[in-house]
XYZ file of C-alpha atoms in Angstrom:
752
model
C 93.772 134.913 169.554
C 91.175 132.759 167.739
C 92.106 130.659 164.727
C 91.920 132.700 161.559
C 88.554 132.772 159.853
C 86.482 131.243 162.697
C 83.043 132.730 163.522
C 84.233 133.717 167.001
C 87.194 135.557 165.489
C 84.974 137.464 163.079
C 82.606 138.536 165.845
C 85.378 139.784 168.131
C 87.491 141.464 165.402
C 87.379 144.967 164.026
C 84.301 145.479 161.857
C 86.705 146.678 159.147
C 87.842 143.117 158.482
C 84.474 141.412 158.426
C 84.571 141.226 154.607
C 84.648 137.749 153.154
C 87.933 136.666 151.566
C 91.478 135.677 152.354
C 92.874 139.203 152.545
C 90.311 140.322 155.174
C 91.391 137.429 157.354
C 95.088 138.086 156.788
C 94.671 141.790 157.553
C 92.704 141.004 160.720
C 95.334 138.590 161.983
C 98.329 140.692 160.916
C 100.411 142.374 163.642
C 99.995 145.931 162.405
C 101.591 147.279 165.560
C 104.921 146.177 164.111
C 104.497 148.667 161.270
C 104.344 152.436 161.125
C 100.576 152.134 160.648
C 99.960 150.876 164.190
C 96.903 148.838 165.270
C 93.809 149.140 163.029
C 91.918 150.783 165.871
C 94.277 153.726 165.622
C 93.980 154.123 161.878
C 92.605 157.357 160.533
C 89.148 157.497 159.082
C 90.354 157.934 155.475
C 92.684 154.904 155.773
C 89.906 152.747 157.181
C 87.629 153.907 154.348
C 90.227 153.083 151.685
C 90.909 149.664 153.210
C 87.205 148.930 153.331
C 86.973 150.020 149.677
C 89.706 147.702 148.362
C 88.540 144.712 150.404
C 85.004 144.984 149.028
C 86.127 145.436 145.379
C 86.710 142.735 142.743
C 89.046 145.107 140.889
C 92.719 144.391 141.628
C 93.807 147.221 143.969
C 97.052 148.050 145.757
C 97.229 150.665 148.524
C 100.613 152.067 149.558
C 100.156 154.054 152.805
C 102.426 156.686 154.203
C 105.628 157.713 152.491
C 106.949 154.214 153.216
C 104.169 152.909 150.981
C 103.142 150.137 153.377
C 101.326 147.556 151.236
C 97.638 146.708 151.599
C 95.901 144.836 148.731
C 92.791 142.831 148.052
C 92.058 139.288 146.913
C 91.942 140.272 143.226
C 95.531 141.597 143.439
C 97.073 138.379 144.828
C 97.794 136.723 141.373
C 99.836 139.765 140.374
C 102.199 139.127 143.266
C 102.469 135.402 142.638
C 103.722 132.794 145.057
C 107.050 134.578 145.515
C 105.545 137.750 147.055
C 102.206 136.769 148.569
C 101.370 136.759 151.471
C 104.528 138.236 152.932
C 104.054 141.445 150.925
C 101.144 142.433 153.219
C 102.326 145.235 155.555
C 105.747 145.429 153.865
C 107.299 148.518 152.277
C 106.715 148.734 148.528
C 110.448 149.232 148.009
C 111.107 145.984 149.855
C 108.487 144.087 147.844
C 109.413 145.268 144.354
C 112.893 146.649 144.914
C 114.559 143.962 142.762
C 112.086 144.026 139.850
C 109.319 146.581 139.227
C 109.862 149.354 141.786
C 113.037 150.964 140.436
C 111.282 151.781 137.195
C 108.097 152.962 138.914
C 109.671 154.950 141.782
C 109.367 158.262 139.880
C 105.611 157.663 139.531
C 105.191 157.000 143.273
C 107.377 160.000 144.164
C 105.297 162.262 141.917
C 102.125 161.123 143.632
C 103.499 161.444 147.187
C 105.414 164.657 146.766
C 103.385 166.586 144.196
C 100.007 164.876 144.304
C 100.239 163.847 140.644
C 98.129 161.033 139.207
C 99.307 158.741 136.425
C 97.833 156.049 134.162
C 99.379 153.677 131.619
C 98.138 151.077 129.153
C 100.074 147.821 128.621
C 102.889 149.033 130.819
C 105.860 146.657 130.993
C 106.623 145.835 134.625
C 109.139 143.031 135.178
C 108.241 140.916 138.207
C 109.759 138.022 140.080
C 106.690 136.103 141.174
C 107.245 132.488 140.047
C 110.931 131.999 140.659
C 112.280 134.065 137.749
C 112.149 137.562 136.332
C 108.975 137.625 134.273
C 107.865 139.854 131.417
C 104.525 141.335 132.599
C 102.199 144.007 131.217
C 99.488 146.019 132.965
C 96.833 148.659 132.511
C 97.508 150.647 135.713
C 96.700 153.971 137.377
C 98.125 155.713 140.479
C 96.000 158.146 142.494
C 97.253 160.128 145.510
C 94.981 159.831 148.611
C 94.685 162.858 150.902
C 94.362 163.080 154.676
C 93.933 166.575 156.125
C 95.143 168.196 152.911
C 98.247 166.047 152.806
C 98.972 163.014 150.665
C 98.646 160.050 152.975
C 99.188 157.292 150.424
C 98.780 156.100 146.826
C 95.978 153.883 145.432
C 96.821 151.769 142.383
C 94.138 150.158 140.212
C 95.631 147.345 138.166
C 94.573 145.002 135.317
C 97.163 142.538 134.051
C 97.290 142.498 130.218
C 100.261 140.176 129.727
C 98.252 137.559 127.826
C 96.709 140.207 125.599
C 100.032 141.871 124.798
C 101.791 138.570 124.064
C 98.893 137.314 121.930
C 98.846 140.529 119.884
C 102.620 140.446 119.441
C 102.624 136.810 118.361
C 99.640 137.297 116.056
C 101.487 140.187 114.423
C 104.495 137.898 113.860
C 102.326 135.194 112.299
C 100.561 137.727 110.076
C 103.841 139.297 108.953
C 105.329 135.885 108.199
C 102.257 134.858 106.212
C 102.458 138.031 104.114
C 106.193 137.633 103.520
C 106.020 133.938 102.645
C 103.341 134.566 100.040
C 105.999 136.359 97.991
C 108.706 133.688 98.249
C 110.083 132.026 95.133
C 112.070 129.172 96.640
C 113.538 127.719 99.808
C 116.225 130.445 99.919
C 113.538 133.125 99.945
C 111.687 131.250 102.685
C 114.808 131.282 104.868
C 115.439 135.015 104.289
C 111.850 136.081 104.963
C 111.549 133.901 108.073
C 114.711 135.380 109.586
C 113.614 138.907 108.692
C 110.288 138.464 110.513
C 112.055 136.846 113.493
C 114.237 139.964 113.784
C 111.081 141.977 114.509
C 110.104 139.858 117.534
C 113.212 139.512 119.722
C 111.138 138.881 122.871
C 109.536 135.596 121.768
C 112.356 134.745 119.355
C 115.616 135.840 121.008
C 117.508 134.132 118.191
C 116.592 131.800 115.311
C 118.534 129.186 113.333
C 117.140 127.521 110.207
C 118.556 124.276 108.802
C 117.754 122.655 105.450
C 118.553 119.073 104.349
C 121.356 118.474 101.846
C 121.431 115.881 99.057
C 122.920 113.316 101.458
C 120.149 113.920 104.003
C 122.261 115.836 106.543
C 121.043 119.158 107.928
C 123.015 122.273 107.048
C 122.672 125.722 108.640
C 121.056 127.949 106.008
C 120.592 131.138 108.006
C 120.307 132.735 111.455
C 118.831 135.824 113.100
C 120.025 137.927 116.093
C 123.318 136.086 116.466
C 126.811 137.315 115.768
C 128.708 135.320 113.170
C 131.025 133.755 115.750
C 128.004 132.781 117.843
C 126.310 131.169 114.799
C 129.439 129.156 113.948
C 129.046 127.245 117.198
C 125.635 126.060 115.936
C 126.784 124.861 112.511
C 127.074 121.266 113.741
C 124.249 120.102 116.001
C 124.744 117.578 118.809
C 123.803 114.090 117.626
C 121.348 113.549 120.489
C 119.476 116.672 119.348
C 118.871 115.361 115.835
C 118.323 111.697 116.795
C 114.674 112.284 117.621
C 113.856 113.934 114.268
C 112.976 110.542 112.780
C 109.930 110.430 115.051
C 107.230 111.987 112.913
C 104.920 112.662 115.856
C 107.565 114.939 117.454
C 106.636 118.595 116.821
C 108.558 120.473 119.523
C 111.476 119.491 121.728
C 113.038 121.655 124.465
C 116.788 121.429 124.976
C 119.082 123.099 127.537
C 121.985 125.044 126.086
C 125.014 126.966 127.268
C 123.841 130.439 128.432
C 123.828 132.698 125.403
C 123.492 136.478 125.400
C 120.734 137.133 122.866
C 117.488 139.052 122.798
C 116.404 142.240 124.559
C 116.817 141.092 128.189
C 119.933 141.080 130.342
C 119.262 137.447 131.267
C 120.922 134.928 128.889
C 118.970 132.352 126.895
C 119.379 128.948 128.531
C 116.812 126.887 126.613
C 116.022 126.366 122.947
C 113.058 124.840 121.105
C 113.722 122.351 118.287
C 110.903 122.417 115.718
C 111.075 119.839 112.881
C 109.670 121.154 109.591
C 107.770 118.355 107.851
C 105.762 117.812 104.674
C 102.145 117.502 105.751
C 101.142 114.541 103.595
C 104.240 112.327 103.860
C 106.002 113.525 107.016
C 109.213 114.054 105.014
C 111.696 116.263 106.901
C 111.979 119.609 105.079
C 114.211 121.323 107.632
C 114.723 122.211 111.284
C 113.850 125.473 113.042
C 115.685 126.245 116.306
C 114.695 129.254 118.389
C 115.850 130.549 121.733
C 113.186 130.591 124.448
C 112.387 133.936 126.086
C 114.221 133.856 129.461
C 111.489 136.068 130.922
C 108.576 133.855 129.868
C 107.989 130.253 130.712
C 107.259 127.943 127.791
C 103.558 127.533 128.548
C 101.008 126.071 126.133
C 100.314 129.418 124.459
C 104.034 129.905 123.820
C 104.282 126.345 122.442
C 101.294 126.923 120.140
C 102.929 130.114 118.855
C 106.146 128.254 117.999
C 104.320 125.271 116.454
C 102.265 127.535 114.203
C 105.402 129.455 113.247
C 107.091 126.176 112.280
C 103.996 125.072 110.358
C 104.087 128.318 108.336
C 107.745 127.834 107.455
C 107.201 124.139 106.644
C 104.262 125.001 104.390
C 106.397 127.535 102.499
C 109.255 125.038 102.140
C 106.798 122.416 100.938
C 105.409 124.853 98.370
C 108.961 125.681 97.286
C 109.754 121.980 96.938
C 106.575 121.352 94.964
C 107.336 124.361 92.748
C 110.879 123.090 92.221
C 109.620 119.589 91.413
C 107.020 121.061 89.053
C 109.720 123.147 87.375
C 111.883 120.036 87.000
C 108.932 118.088 85.608
C 108.187 120.894 83.166
C 111.835 120.967 82.108
C 111.803 117.189 81.713
C 108.540 117.384 79.789
C 109.900 120.130 77.528
C 113.061 118.099 76.915
C 111.003 115.005 76.269
C 108.759 116.892 73.862
C 111.795 118.263 72.024
C 113.220 114.760 71.800
C 109.891 113.323 70.661
C 109.466 116.051 68.058
C 112.956 115.453 66.695
C 112.535 111.703 66.914
C 109.148 111.858 65.230
C 110.707 113.725 62.319
C 113.048 110.883 61.418
C 110.554 108.106 62.213
C 107.728 109.691 60.202
C 108.497 107.763 57.017
C 109.738 104.330 58.030
C 109.461 103.048 54.471
C 112.270 105.389 53.426
C 114.556 104.717 56.403
C 113.306 101.373 57.597
C 116.638 99.654 58.217
C 117.232 99.184 61.991
C 120.881 100.307 61.841
C 119.834 103.459 59.968
C 117.328 104.235 62.722
C 119.924 103.577 65.444
C 122.412 105.891 63.708
C 119.834 108.650 63.480
C 118.949 108.198 67.177
C 122.645 108.606 68.024
C 122.796 111.807 65.962
C 119.656 113.098 67.661
C 121.043 112.541 71.171
C 124.403 114.069 70.254
C 122.539 117.220 69.163
C 120.680 117.392 72.494
C 123.420 116.270 74.946
C 127.187 117.006 74.820
C 128.138 113.355 74.308
C 131.678 112.106 73.860
C 130.524 109.121 71.837
C 127.496 106.918 71.119
C 127.990 103.199 70.443
C 125.485 100.441 69.655
C 126.570 96.894 70.574
C 125.151 93.490 69.675
C 126.116 90.204 71.252
C 127.489 87.317 69.239
C 128.236 84.265 71.337
C 130.156 85.382 74.408
C 131.403 88.663 72.935
C 129.956 92.070 72.181
C 130.664 93.862 68.899
C 130.088 97.418 67.718
C 127.367 97.608 65.048
C 126.814 101.366 64.870
C 128.921 104.225 66.233
C 128.927 108.022 66.267
C 132.001 109.782 67.671
C 135.483 108.618 68.580
C 136.898 106.037 70.985
C 139.334 108.580 72.361
C 142.013 105.914 72.739
C 143.601 103.693 70.069
C 143.910 100.677 72.351
C 140.272 101.068 73.345
C 139.348 100.924 69.643
C 141.403 97.762 69.188
C 139.696 96.158 72.202
C 136.313 96.912 70.649
C 137.383 95.551 67.277
C 138.359 92.276 68.957
C 135.019 92.102 70.775
C 134.329 92.714 74.482
C 133.946 89.631 76.678
C 130.390 89.372 78.030
C 131.277 88.262 81.572
C 133.998 90.895 82.046
C 132.146 93.853 80.556
C 129.671 94.768 83.330
C 128.515 97.911 81.517
C 127.000 95.624 78.856
C 126.230 92.529 80.916
C 124.155 94.294 83.617
C 121.603 96.011 81.307
C 121.472 92.857 79.141
C 120.574 90.669 82.120
C 118.261 93.127 83.916
C 116.613 94.671 80.863
C 116.898 98.077 82.600
C 119.025 101.204 81.914
C 122.362 101.242 83.730
C 123.866 104.646 84.554
C 127.279 105.458 85.993
C 127.346 109.117 86.982
C 131.040 108.699 87.726
C 132.481 105.949 85.557
C 134.293 103.205 87.480
C 137.259 102.149 85.368
C 137.193 98.643 86.850
C 133.692 98.070 85.451
C 134.823 96.793 82.060
C 138.381 95.654 82.906
C 139.823 98.391 80.652
C 141.378 100.775 83.227
C 144.331 101.794 81.056
C 142.201 102.816 78.094
C 139.250 104.643 79.697
C 140.863 107.503 81.656
C 139.007 110.053 79.506
C 135.566 108.465 80.137
C 133.771 110.231 83.005
C 130.167 108.943 82.845
C 128.268 106.258 80.927
C 124.657 105.342 80.167
C 123.873 101.877 78.815
C 120.307 101.133 77.704
C 119.015 97.771 76.500
C 117.328 97.926 73.098
C 114.506 95.472 73.642
C 112.418 93.522 71.169
C 109.517 91.063 71.554
C 112.102 88.281 71.554
C 114.447 89.750 74.218
C 117.316 92.253 74.294
C 118.407 93.033 70.728
C 121.493 95.027 71.729
C 122.874 97.750 74.040
C 122.576 101.454 73.175
C 125.615 103.028 74.875
C 126.478 106.688 75.566
C 129.584 108.192 77.167
C 130.633 111.606 78.480
C 134.234 112.780 78.214
C 135.308 115.301 80.872
C 131.941 115.885 82.570
C 130.440 113.889 85.416
C 126.830 112.862 85.916
C 123.577 112.754 84.003
C 120.902 115.307 84.886
C 117.279 114.274 85.347
C 116.392 116.062 82.122
C 119.152 114.244 80.216
C 118.033 110.895 81.589
C 114.485 111.696 80.534
C 115.646 112.572 77.014
C 117.847 109.463 76.750
C 115.150 107.071 77.947
C 112.480 108.695 75.760
C 114.662 108.401 72.666
C 115.626 104.827 73.561
C 112.004 103.813 74.026
C 110.999 105.496 70.776
C 113.916 103.780 69.046
C 112.700 100.408 70.326
C 109.247 101.083 68.893
C 110.651 102.350 65.584
C 113.009 99.389 65.114
C 110.276 96.952 66.103
C 107.951 98.679 63.665
C 110.582 98.483 60.914
C 111.000 94.754 61.609
C 107.247 94.243 61.451
C 107.024 96.161 58.165
C 109.708 93.896 56.726
C 107.959 90.787 58.064
C 104.612 92.051 56.757
C 106.078 92.683 53.299
C 107.476 89.160 53.266
C 104.168 87.688 54.410
C 102.313 89.698 51.773
C 104.642 88.405 49.071
C 104.061 84.815 50.242
C 100.305 85.419 50.437
C 100.235 86.985 46.968
C 102.071 83.967 45.555
C 99.668 81.582 47.274
C 96.662 83.591 46.101
C 97.926 83.545 42.531
C 98.562 79.800 42.743
C 95.110 79.258 44.245
C 93.486 81.360 41.516
C 95.294 79.322 38.879
C 94.241 76.107 40.575
C 90.615 77.273 40.804
C 90.606 78.310 37.180
C 92.056 74.969 36.161
C 89.546 73.159 38.388
C 86.605 75.069 36.917
C 87.888 74.453 33.400
C 88.313 70.792 34.274
C 84.784 70.569 35.717
C 83.350 72.254 32.637
C 85.335 70.001 30.323
C 84.455 66.854 32.253
C 80.772 67.778 32.298
C 80.778 68.206 28.518
C 82.868 65.047 27.969
C 80.526 62.981 30.166
C 77.414 63.920 28.199
C 78.408 61.758 25.162
C 78.906 58.434 27.035
C 75.755 59.084 29.108
C 73.812 59.845 25.947
C 75.149 56.577 24.450
C 74.117 54.637 27.563
C 70.618 56.120 27.418
C 70.337 55.530 23.649
C 71.479 51.901 23.688
C 69.328 51.236 26.751
C 66.266 52.432 24.779
C 67.343 50.330 21.726
C 67.591 47.215 23.893
C 64.168 47.851 25.324
C 62.643 48.252 21.829
C 64.549 45.249 20.399
C 63.184 42.820 22.955
C 59.787 44.414 23.057
C 57.251 42.078 24.707
C 59.850 39.337 25.012
C 61.709 41.298 27.706
C 61.355 39.372 30.938
C 60.642 41.320 34.184
C 64.098 40.842 35.583
C 65.811 42.232 32.476
C 63.292 45.089 32.381
C 64.154 45.977 35.927
C 67.869 46.010 35.016
C 67.215 48.310 32.094
C 65.128 50.605 34.346
C 67.994 50.865 36.833
C 70.390 51.732 34.022
C 68.001 54.367 32.696
C 67.429 55.964 36.094
C 71.162 56.035 36.792
C 71.796 57.690 33.459
C 69.092 60.231 34.268
C 70.672 61.032 37.605
C 74.000 61.352 35.846
C 72.506 63.928 33.478
C 71.143 65.863 36.459
C 74.591 65.854 38.103
C 76.225 66.940 34.872
C 73.748 69.846 34.604
C 74.453 70.782 38.229
C 78.216 70.742 37.606
C 77.764 72.909 34.530
C 75.620 75.354 36.551
C 78.260 75.473 39.300
C 81.048 76.069 36.793
C 78.982 78.646 34.926
C 78.233 80.474 38.203
C 81.926 80.859 38.910
C 82.849 81.957 35.407
C 80.104 84.466 34.633
C 80.731 88.103 35.762
C 78.438 89.673 38.389
C 76.231 92.372 36.854
C 75.270 94.678 39.747
C 71.937 96.404 39.686
C 69.149 97.303 42.087
C 67.291 94.091 42.888
C 63.861 94.311 44.530
C 63.784 91.170 46.668
C 59.992 91.249 47.050
C 59.546 91.097 43.275
C 62.240 88.415 42.980
C 60.670 86.211 45.684
C 57.259 86.492 44.041
C 58.772 85.504 40.668
C 60.385 82.405 42.210
C 57.127 81.454 43.946
C 55.316 81.639 40.634
C 57.936 79.381 39.071
C 57.589 76.841 41.875
C 53.806 76.868 41.881
C 53.521 73.568 39.897
C 55.635 71.813 42.552
C 53.074 72.479 45.285
C 49.988 71.323 43.423
C 47.831 69.364 45.813
C 49.795 70.502 48.887
C 48.839 72.864 51.704
C 51.563 75.523 51.925
C 51.426 78.651 54.098
C 53.716 81.452 52.873
C 54.677 84.260 55.282
C 56.588 86.872 53.325
C 57.578 90.019 55.221
C 58.521 93.295 53.495
C 61.858 92.858 51.730
C 64.337 95.603 50.743
C 66.021 96.556 47.502
C 69.621 95.289 47.404
C 72.619 95.693 45.127
C 73.302 92.438 43.268
C 73.009 90.328 40.147
C 69.362 89.500 39.369
C 69.983 86.177 37.636
C 72.357 84.661 40.192
C 70.323 85.908 43.154
C 67.310 84.258 41.518
C 69.270 80.981 41.536
C 69.901 81.473 45.266
C 66.210 81.935 46.066
C 65.140 79.093 43.742
C 67.489 76.746 45.606
C 66.426 77.913 49.088
C 62.664 77.970 48.406
C 62.647 74.691 46.468
C 64.586 73.074 49.352
C 62.020 74.456 51.819
C 59.191 72.930 49.733
C 61.052 69.647 49.340
C 61.867 69.080 53.010
C 58.365 70.075 54.218
C 56.647 67.396 52.094
C 56.100 65.134 55.146
C 54.160 67.938 56.879
C 50.400 68.136 56.541
C 50.686 71.906 56.315
C 53.986 73.332 55.137
C 54.984 76.680 56.664
C 57.615 78.861 54.948
C 58.616 82.280 56.275
C 60.811 84.846 54.446
C 62.075 88.073 56.032
C 65.032 90.490 56.144
C 67.148 92.045 58.937
C 69.990 94.519 59.312
C 73.270 92.781 60.216
C 76.359 94.992 60.836
C 76.023 97.190 57.764
C 74.544 94.448 55.568
C 71.107 93.122 54.669
C 70.384 89.617 55.928
C 67.711 87.530 54.117
C 66.321 84.481 55.951
C 64.155 81.551 54.881
C 62.657 79.335 57.618
C 60.494 76.225 57.283
C 58.846 73.603 59.491
C 60.371 70.680 57.626
C 62.367 67.674 58.776
C 65.444 69.757 59.709
C 68.944 68.347 60.164
C 71.496 67.555 62.831
C 73.337 70.864 63.583
C 76.687 69.111 63.903
C 76.617 68.619 60.113
C 75.704 72.210 59.212
C 79.215 72.965 57.884
C 78.814 70.158 55.292
C 75.603 71.590 53.872
C 77.299 74.085 51.570
C 79.930 71.697 50.190
C 79.728 70.210 46.703
C 77.854 66.850 46.553
C 77.193 66.994 50.313
C 73.801 65.576 51.342
C 72.351 64.790 54.763
C 69.433 62.629 53.535
C 69.217 59.491 51.419
C 68.261 59.772 47.756
C 65.141 57.660 48.285
C 63.981 60.115 51.002
C 64.577 63.385 49.175
C 65.918 63.780 45.656
C 68.812 66.129 44.905
C 72.394 66.464 43.684
C 74.121 68.102 46.652
C 75.214 71.000 44.431
C 72.436 73.551 44.998
C 73.602 74.887 48.360
C 77.232 74.893 47.161
C 76.058 77.082 44.297
C 74.232 79.338 46.811
C 77.409 79.839 48.831
C 79.504 80.580 45.744
C 77.026 83.186 44.469
C 76.677 84.926 47.844
C 80.441 84.876 48.388
C 80.957 86.562 45.041
C 78.473 89.211 46.179
C 80.603 89.863 49.280
C 78.224 88.165 51.700
C 78.098 84.990 53.722
C 75.674 82.067 54.224
C 74.645 80.020 57.250
C 72.039 77.498 58.419
C 70.585 76.413 61.754
C 68.257 73.569 62.634
C 67.268 70.752 64.951
C 66.071 67.347 63.682
C 62.298 67.359 63.164
C 61.977 71.061 64.006
C 62.522 72.743 60.663
C 65.488 74.718 59.371
C 66.504 78.339 58.804
C 68.842 79.393 55.990
C 70.261 82.899 55.730
C 72.600 85.012 53.644
C 73.866 88.596 53.750
C 74.343 91.188 51.023
C 75.970 94.627 51.194
C 73.402 97.385 51.702
C 72.422 99.432 48.636
C 74.430 102.481 49.814
C 77.664 100.427 49.724
C 79.756 100.364 46.568
C 78.967 96.988 44.896
C 82.034 97.245 42.689
C 84.233 97.159 45.787
C 82.890 93.766 46.849
């Protein structure tokens, strides 16, 4: 015999087996004489035709010939048999091939075809097969057709399409869809557990049993529900092996397969021997939300499609648990917000008028009353430290123990009273959800105290005191209660600090009022003194001038030049003294006269001053640049003094210039009208600009430019009384700019 598949073998073999493919070669080389079919050369014409048909077809076909149903099949049928049945199934009896899996259930179909010539066809027919080392759940679209030879049924032809993947995909998709629909209606983690288990009950093939664990407050996992297990079976799963849960900390772990003691669960007779562990995590943080454990179908290997089904199932459950957690957190936040708003509303009511209840201890007492109305407190105590001891300054409620009251009356030692020392040193609230009697070294007197909250009452200068609360007979502070307590405490800090500032402000205002009154008295006395002195000085100056003139007339022509010069010096000095006296009187008069507000047209006023100063510029070249000026609210006479001083100064200090240039304009400055006068005169050193507006302050020598040093002081006083301000800017040799502001005409002049 030639080696299988060689050209020589093909040429010498039966033409029936010259088809290309593995099965043609196997059929050619098979010892058919050992079967009831005999050698191929002896086969009947119909059998040879049917064999030729299946070998040439790409449709999976299985031919069972004679009543023994001797197996002949084509290349397309090989995967259906798997490695456990192919190739030995060729030429074997169908009962021998499938006797331990599919044949017992299909024998009536084969018998009907052989004995009565009946055909049959099924869609997605379940046929269990052992083809990869275990009994496998398989589905097929299949038909059976009897084949006749001489009017007798000679065999049965089966056309087969495996639909296992399609059936499993549809079943799993249905589970996912049902779970999605159910989870949309959940209202918490408990609902998520119930709906998940209910859906799992409807798919016992892929989910033989299901266990769902949720984390407890201490982080441990607790069994929250199970499906398709008896109660005694579920009890064995209440505590998980430590090596199962050890890997849950690895966030990248999404599915872990574990072997388990064989467990009878699901629709098959085979027990479940493997389970899948599926951690349920929050998508954004990886936080463990729970653990899903499901038995693995004993009749289906855990291939990638099966894994994807379980991962998606876990993702659906995790998403629902995450939504439930977010909803719960949102509900808690809303409750906290509502409690905080209630506390703020109540707190706002008693802090609305701090002038009526501005004492800090009053505010603390009202805060204690407020909290007692919102929380079932045993007592509320406010402590302040004095030296190394703490004393009660405000209390609402009872001590609950006479010796405890006596200990408080004597003062609590700072170092030994941790409930007060810790918040004082840290500046943070200190809660004991279950009060430790050793905390304050008062174990015999605090048996009735079950929980405490100690909050530092802070001020800009440190911790003012400790705001203490205690529960009698109930443990723990809820999140809402803590929110209320801390909101009230913070509001109390602000209210007490505000009350302190109001007190300080009132004291400062009293001091300022006293100083203002004293300053007003001093100014009035100073102005009266200046006025009096100016009047009193006129008589001696007049005498000096008069006797100086008498001396000059008495000596007449006999007055020698030296004496004449002396008398001239005396006369000039007396003249300057008169000018200073007039300036002092003007300054005093400016301060004493009331401001008569009216609408002042600055353009008209500037032109009037220019006309007055016209004699001073005779023989000089002066260029005036006067821009449009507004109407302002002010006193005509005093504002005229301002412009006379500024324009006369501009003319005076531009005398050295061949052509004097003086510019006058107005601007808007922060709700006021600014008037500016600029010249190209000699200017001044800017470091002395603050001296310009002081009384008797001059930056030039008398022999350079005449003056008293009072004019600009008068300007500042007038503008200040109008509610404005004055300024000057310059550089030596580059001219100077003087400016002042006045309230705009739409402002109320009387308010200035």
